[in-house]
Coordinates of C-alpha atoms and ligand atoms in Angstrom, one line a residue:
M1135 CA -25.0 11.0 -0.8
V1136 CA -21.6 9.5 -0.1
K1137 CA -18.7 11.8 -0.9
K1138 CA -16.4 10.4 -3.6
V1139 CA -12.9 9.4 -2.5
T1140 CA -10.3 11.5 -4.5
K1141 CA -7.4 11.8 -2.1
A1142 CA -4.9 9.1 -1.1
I1143 CA -2.2 9.1 1.5
F1144 CA 0.9 7.1 0.9
P1145 CA 2.8 6.7 4.2
V1146 CA 6.4 6.0 3.2
A1147 CA 8.3 7.5 6.1
G1148 CA 9.2 4.1 7.7
L1149 CA 12.8 3.0 8.2
G1150 CA 12.5 -0.2 6.1
T1151 CA 14.8 -2.0 8.4
R1152 CA 13.9 -5.5 7.0
F1153 CA 15.7 -4.5 3.8
L1154 CA 18.9 -3.1 5.3
P1155 CA 21.5 -2.5 4.0
A1156 CA 19.6 -1.7 0.7
T1157 CA 17.3 0.8 2.5
K1158 CA 20.3 2.7 3.9
S1159 CA 20.3 4.7 0.7
I1160 CA 17.2 3.6 -1.3
P1161 CA 13.7 4.1 -0.1
K1162 CA 11.9 0.7 0.1
E1163 CA 9.2 2.0 -2.2
I1164 CA 11.7 2.5 -5.0
M1165 CA 12.8 -1.1 -4.9
T1166 CA 11.9 -2.8 -8.1
L1167 CA 9.5 -5.5 -9.0
V1168 CA 10.6 -6.6 -12.5
D1169 CA 11.1 -3.1 -13.9
R1170 CA 8.9 -0.8 -11.9
P1171 CA 9.3 0.5 -8.3
L1172 CA 6.8 -0.6 -5.7
I1173 CA 5.4 2.9 -5.6
Q1174 CA 4.4 2.8 -9.3
Y1175 CA 2.1 -0.2 -8.6
A1176 CA 0.4 1.7 -5.8
I1177 CA 0.0 4.8 -8.0
D1178 CA -1.5 2.8 -10.9
E1179 CA -3.9 1.2 -8.5
A1180 CA -4.9 4.5 -7.0
R1181 CA -5.5 6.1 -10.4
A1182 CA -7.6 3.1 -11.4
A1183 CA -9.8 3.8 -8.3
G1184 CA -10.3 7.5 -9.3
I1185 CA -7.8 9.1 -7.0
K1186 CA -6.8 12.6 -8.1
E1187 CA -4.6 13.9 -5.3
F1188 CA -1.6 11.9 -4.1
I1189 CA -0.2 12.8 -0.7
F1190 CA 3.1 11.2 0.3
V1191 CA 4.2 11.2 3.9
T1192 CA 8.0 11.0 3.6
S1193 CA 11.1 11.3 5.7
R1194 CA 14.8 12.2 5.4
G1195 CA 16.5 10.2 2.7
K1196 CA 13.5 9.7 0.4
S1197 CA 14.5 12.2 -2.3
A1198 CA 14.7 9.3 -4.9
L1199 CA 11.0 9.0 -4.5
E1200 CA 10.3 12.7 -5.3
D1201 CA 12.7 12.5 -8.3
Y1202 CA 10.9 9.5 -9.6
F1203 CA 7.7 11.5 -10.1
D1204 CA 9.5 14.5 -11.6
S1205 CA 9.9 15.1 -15.3
A1206 CA 13.2 14.1 -16.8
P1207 CA 13.8 16.5 -19.7
Q1208 CA 17.2 15.3 -20.7
L1209 CA 16.2 11.6 -20.8
E1210 CA 13.0 12.4 -22.6
A1211 CA 14.8 14.5 -25.3
E1212 CA 17.3 11.7 -25.8
L1213 CA 14.6 9.1 -26.3
R1214 CA 12.7 11.4 -28.6
K1215 CA 15.8 11.9 -30.7
K1216 CA 16.2 8.1 -31.0
G1217 CA 12.5 7.6 -31.8
K1218 CA 12.0 5.4 -28.8
D1219 CA 8.2 6.2 -28.5
D1220 CA 7.5 3.0 -26.5
L1221 CA 9.9 4.1 -23.8
L1222 CA 8.5 7.6 -23.8
D1223 CA 5.1 6.1 -23.2
I1224 CA 6.4 4.1 -20.2
L1225 CA 7.9 7.3 -18.8
K1226 CA 4.5 9.1 -19.1
T1227 CA 3.0 6.8 -16.5
T1228 CA 5.5 8.2 -13.9
T1229 CA 4.7 11.9 -14.4
M1230 CA 2.0 13.6 -12.4
D1231 CA -0.3 16.5 -13.2
S1232 CA 1.0 19.8 -11.7
G1233 CA -0.4 20.1 -8.2
A1234 CA -1.6 16.5 -8.0
I1235 CA 1.2 15.4 -5.8
A1236 CA 2.2 16.7 -2.3
Y1237 CA 4.9 15.7 0.1
I1238 CA 4.7 16.0 3.8
R1239 CA 7.5 15.2 6.2
Q1240 CA 7.1 13.0 9.2
Q1241 CA 10.1 14.1 11.2
K1242 CA 10.2 11.0 13.5
P1243 CA 9.0 7.5 12.7
L1244 CA 6.3 7.5 15.4
G1245 CA 4.2 5.0 13.6
L1246 CA 1.7 4.5 10.8
G1247 CA -1.1 6.4 12.7
H1248 CA 1.2 9.4 13.2
A1249 CA 2.3 9.3 9.6
V1250 CA -1.4 9.5 8.4
W1251 CA -2.1 12.2 10.9
C1252 CA 0.7 14.3 9.5
A1253 CA -1.5 14.7 6.3
R1254 CA -4.6 16.0 8.2
R1255 CA -4.5 19.5 6.8
L1256 CA -4.5 18.3 3.2
I1257 CA -7.4 15.9 3.9
G1258 CA -9.7 18.5 5.5
N1259 CA -13.3 17.2 5.8
E1260 CA -13.2 14.5 3.1
P1261 CA -13.0 10.7 3.0
F1262 CA -9.6 9.5 2.0
A1263 CA -7.7 6.4 1.0
V1264 CA -4.5 5.1 2.7
M1265 CA -2.3 2.9 0.7
L1266 CA 0.8 1.0 1.9
P1267 CA 2.9 0.5 -1.2
D1268 CA 4.7 -2.5 0.3
D1269 CA 1.5 -4.5 0.1
V1270 CA 1.2 -5.2 -3.6
I1271 CA -2.1 -6.7 -4.7
A1272 CA -2.5 -8.5 -8.0
G1273 CA -6.0 -9.1 -9.4
D1274 CA -8.4 -8.5 -12.3
V1275 CA -10.0 -5.5 -10.6
P1276 CA -7.5 -3.4 -8.6
C1277 CA -8.1 -3.7 -4.8
L1278 CA -8.7 0.0 -4.1
A1279 CA -11.2 0.2 -7.0
Q1280 CA -13.2 -2.7 -5.4
M1281 CA -13.2 -0.8 -2.1
V1282 CA -14.1 2.5 -3.6
E1283 CA -17.1 0.8 -5.2
A1284 CA -18.2 -0.7 -1.9
H1285 CA -17.7 2.7 -0.2
A1286 CA -20.0 4.4 -2.7
E1287 CA -22.8 2.1 -1.3
T1288 CA -21.9 2.1 2.4
G1289 CA -19.9 5.3 3.2
G1290 CA -18.0 5.0 6.5
N1291 CA -14.6 3.3 7.0
I1292 CA -13.5 0.3 5.0
V1293 CA -10.3 -1.8 5.7
A1294 CA -9.0 -4.4 3.3
A1295 CA -9.2 -7.8 5.0
M1296 CA -7.6 -11.2 4.4
E1297 CA -7.2 -14.5 6.2
V1298 CA -3.7 -15.2 7.3
P1299 CA -2.2 -18.4 8.8
R1300 CA -2.9 -18.5 12.5
E1301 CA 0.8 -18.7 13.4
K1302 CA 1.5 -15.4 11.5
A1303 CA -1.7 -13.6 12.7
S1304 CA 0.0 -11.8 15.6
A1305 CA 2.1 -9.8 13.1
Y1306 CA -1.0 -8.0 11.8
G1307 CA -3.9 -5.8 12.9
L1308 CA -6.8 -8.3 13.4
L1309 CA -10.5 -7.9 13.1
D1310 CA -13.3 -9.0 15.4
V1311 CA -16.1 -9.6 12.9
G1312 CA -19.8 -9.5 13.2
E1313 CA -22.2 -10.0 10.3
E1314 CA -21.0 -10.8 6.8
N1315 CA -22.7 -9.5 3.7
G1316 CA -20.9 -10.8 0.7
P1317 CA -17.4 -9.3 0.8
L1318 CA -18.4 -6.7 3.4
L1319 CA -18.0 -7.6 7.1
S1320 CA -19.2 -5.5 10.0
V1321 CA -16.4 -5.0 12.4
K1322 CA -16.9 -5.1 16.2
G1323 CA -13.3 -4.6 17.2
M1324 CA -9.8 -4.3 15.9
V1325 CA -6.5 -5.0 17.7
E1326 CA -2.9 -4.4 16.5
K1327 CA -0.4 -7.2 16.8
P1328 CA -2.2 -9.1 19.7
R1329 CA -0.6 -11.9 21.6
P1330 CA -1.8 -15.2 20.0
E1331 CA -4.2 -15.9 22.9
D1332 CA -5.8 -12.5 22.5
A1333 CA -6.3 -12.7 18.7
P1334 CA -10.0 -12.2 17.9
S1335 CA -9.6 -14.0 14.5
N1336 CA -7.1 -14.7 11.8
L1337 CA -8.7 -12.0 9.6
A1338 CA -5.9 -9.5 9.1
V1339 CA -6.0 -5.9 7.9
I1340 CA -4.0 -5.3 4.8
G1341 CA -2.5 -2.0 3.6
R1342 CA -5.6 -0.5 1.9
Y1343 CA -8.0 1.7 3.8
I1344 CA -10.8 4.1 3.0
L1345 CA -11.3 6.4 6.0
T1346 CA -13.5 9.2 7.2
P1347 CA -12.1 12.5 8.5
N1348 CA -13.2 11.3 12.0
I1349 CA -10.2 9.0 12.0
M1350 CA -8.0 12.2 11.9
K1351 CA -9.8 13.5 15.0
N1352 CA -9.2 10.2 16.8
L1353 CA -5.5 10.4 15.8
N1354 CA -5.4 13.8 17.5
R1355 CA -5.9 12.3 20.9
I1356 CA -4.7 8.6 20.8
K1357 CA -1.4 7.7 22.5
A1358 CA 1.3 5.4 21.3
G1359 CA 0.2 1.7 21.4
S1360 CA 1.7 -1.5 20.2
G1361 CA 5.5 -1.3 19.7
G1362 CA 5.5 2.3 21.2
E1363 CA 4.1 3.6 17.9
V1364 CA 0.9 5.6 17.2
Q1365 CA -1.3 2.9 15.5
L1366 CA -3.8 3.6 12.8
T1367 CA -5.6 0.5 14.0
D1368 CA -6.2 2.1 17.4
A1369 CA -7.8 5.2 15.7
I1370 CA -10.1 3.0 13.7
A1371 CA -10.9 0.9 16.8
A1372 CA -11.9 4.1 18.6
E1373 CA -14.3 4.8 15.8
I1374 CA -16.0 1.4 16.2
A1375 CA -16.7 2.3 19.8
I1376 CA -18.7 5.4 18.8
S1377 CA -20.2 4.4 15.5
D1378 CA -21.1 1.3 13.5
D1379 CA -19.6 2.4 10.2
V1380 CA -16.4 0.3 10.2
Y1381 CA -16.3 -2.5 7.7
G1382 CA -13.8 -5.1 6.6
Y1383 CA -13.7 -5.9 2.9
R1384 CA -12.6 -9.3 1.6
F1385 CA -10.9 -8.2 -1.6
R1386 CA -10.5 -10.3 -4.6
G1387 CA -6.8 -10.7 -5.6
H1388 CA -3.5 -12.0 -4.3
R1389 CA -1.6 -9.9 -1.9
F1390 CA 2.2 -10.0 -1.7
D1391 CA 4.0 -8.7 1.4
C1392 CA 6.8 -6.8 -0.3
G1393 CA 7.9 -5.4 3.1
S1394 CA 9.4 -8.8 3.8
K1395 CA 12.2 -10.5 1.8
A1396 CA 10.3 -13.7 1.2
G1397 CA 7.2 -11.8 0.1
F1398 CA 9.2 -9.6 -2.3
L1399 CA 10.9 -12.7 -3.9
Q1400 CA 7.5 -14.3 -4.3
A1401 CA 6.1 -11.2 -6.0
T1402 CA 9.1 -11.0 -8.3
V1403 CA 8.4 -14.6 -9.4
A1404 CA 4.7 -14.0 -9.9
F1405 CA 5.0 -10.7 -11.7
G1406 CA 7.9 -12.0 -13.8
L1407 CA 5.8 -15.0 -14.9
A1408 CA 2.9 -12.7 -15.6
R1409 CA 4.9 -10.7 -18.1
E1410 CA 4.5 -11.9 -21.7
D1411 CA 8.0 -10.7 -22.7
L1412 CA 9.7 -12.7 -19.9
R1413 CA 7.4 -15.7 -19.3
D1414 CA 9.0 -18.3 -21.5
E1415 CA 12.6 -17.7 -20.5
F1416 CA 11.8 -17.2 -16.8
S1417 CA 9.5 -20.2 -16.4
E1418 CA 12.1 -22.4 -18.0
Y1419 CA 14.7 -21.1 -15.6
I1420 CA 12.4 -21.7 -12.6
R1421 CA 11.6 -25.2 -13.7
S1422 CA 15.3 -26.0 -14.0
V1423 CA 16.0 -24.6 -10.6
A1424 CA 13.1 -26.6 -9.1
A1425 CA 14.3 -29.8 -10.8
Q1426 CA 17.9 -29.3 -9.4
E1427 CA 16.5 -28.7 -5.9
T1428 CA 14.4 -31.9 -6.1
A1429 CA 17.4 -33.9 -7.4
A1430 CA 19.6 -32.6 -4.5
E1431 CA 17.0 -33.7 -1.9
Ligands
LIG1687 P1 6.3 -1.1 8.4 O1 5.7 -1.7 9.6 O2 6.4 -1.9 7.2 O3 7.6 -0.4 8.8 O4 5.4 0.2 8.0 P2 8.8 0.0 7.9 O5 9.7 1.0 8.6 O6 8.4 0.5 6.5 O7 9.7 -1.3 7.6 P3 10.5 -2.3 8.6 O8 9.4 -3.0 9.4 O9 11.4 -1.4 9.4 O10 11.2 -3.2 7.7 C1 4.2 0.1 7.3 C2 4.0 1.4 6.4 O11 3.9 2.5 7.3 C3 4.9 3.5 6.9 C4 6.0 2.7 6.2 O12 6.7 3.6 5.4 C5 5.2 1.6 5.5 O13 4.7 2.1 4.3 N1 5.3 4.1 8.2 C6 5.6 3.4 9.3 C7 5.5 5.5 8.2 O14 5.2 6.2 7.2 N2 5.9 6.1 9.4 C8 6.2 5.4 10.5 O15 6.5 6.0 11.5 C9 6.0 4.0 10.5

């Protein structure tokens, strides 16, 4: 029987240079989409997929992230006194059960693969999810829940996959795909940020993974790859070479690249418009801006 996935690693130790100067003092994951930090979207998605243990790989300067998941007795007492039950309910979504959350330090930003490896002792011999909070995925069924369901059938390693424009493909890890079975694709190879002429496809790996403990073993021995960083892609590619249990999964949903400025702005518009309390005023504003732009052309 396939072991259930109950642990997730959130690698949040990157420098976030694309959002400087903001990320000089604020972790990227605390940046806010409408009224919730990016990390809250990731945690909600993980909970919906049945994750019970949340492992953050952090670095210096990320204390705002730890505080975010702490209780806030003074604020809560004040809200209670004022009878603000709706706000108290919102705050509840940010608190974690005792012992459900762990923080590990990645002392140097040596790459995503290295960040994941830092959590190896907490993972032990179990399958685990990896979620990159700057990929925000909107959809009816949360992306990780779709993948966990697929994993219950197949076991093995599953990476979220999505077609990207050819001209942008080289910014991603790309899949060399074999057979397709509905949303599941068998993966023959994987390469991180290839030169355009070496790209096996324009099917990119997005920041959701379900991985076997073998990936940790592979990370034990692989060396720095693309960009001088230890790449998670290389550890998964090494697994393809010795087993046939690596799959791509074409998830249903819309992915926003909130690690980039343009992607973050697009997500802000989409999530703002999706909110009932904001929709009317916000859509009117967007229409008026679009009309002004058109008139100016
Ligand atoms: P990115 O490639 O987006 O890098 O990392 P970054 O540092 O966050 O942002 P930029 O490119 O400088 O703007 C993808 C994910 O991997 C994590 C990041 O925190 C992010 O969630 N990561 C990356 C680590 O945890 N450690 C690393 O050494 C590198």
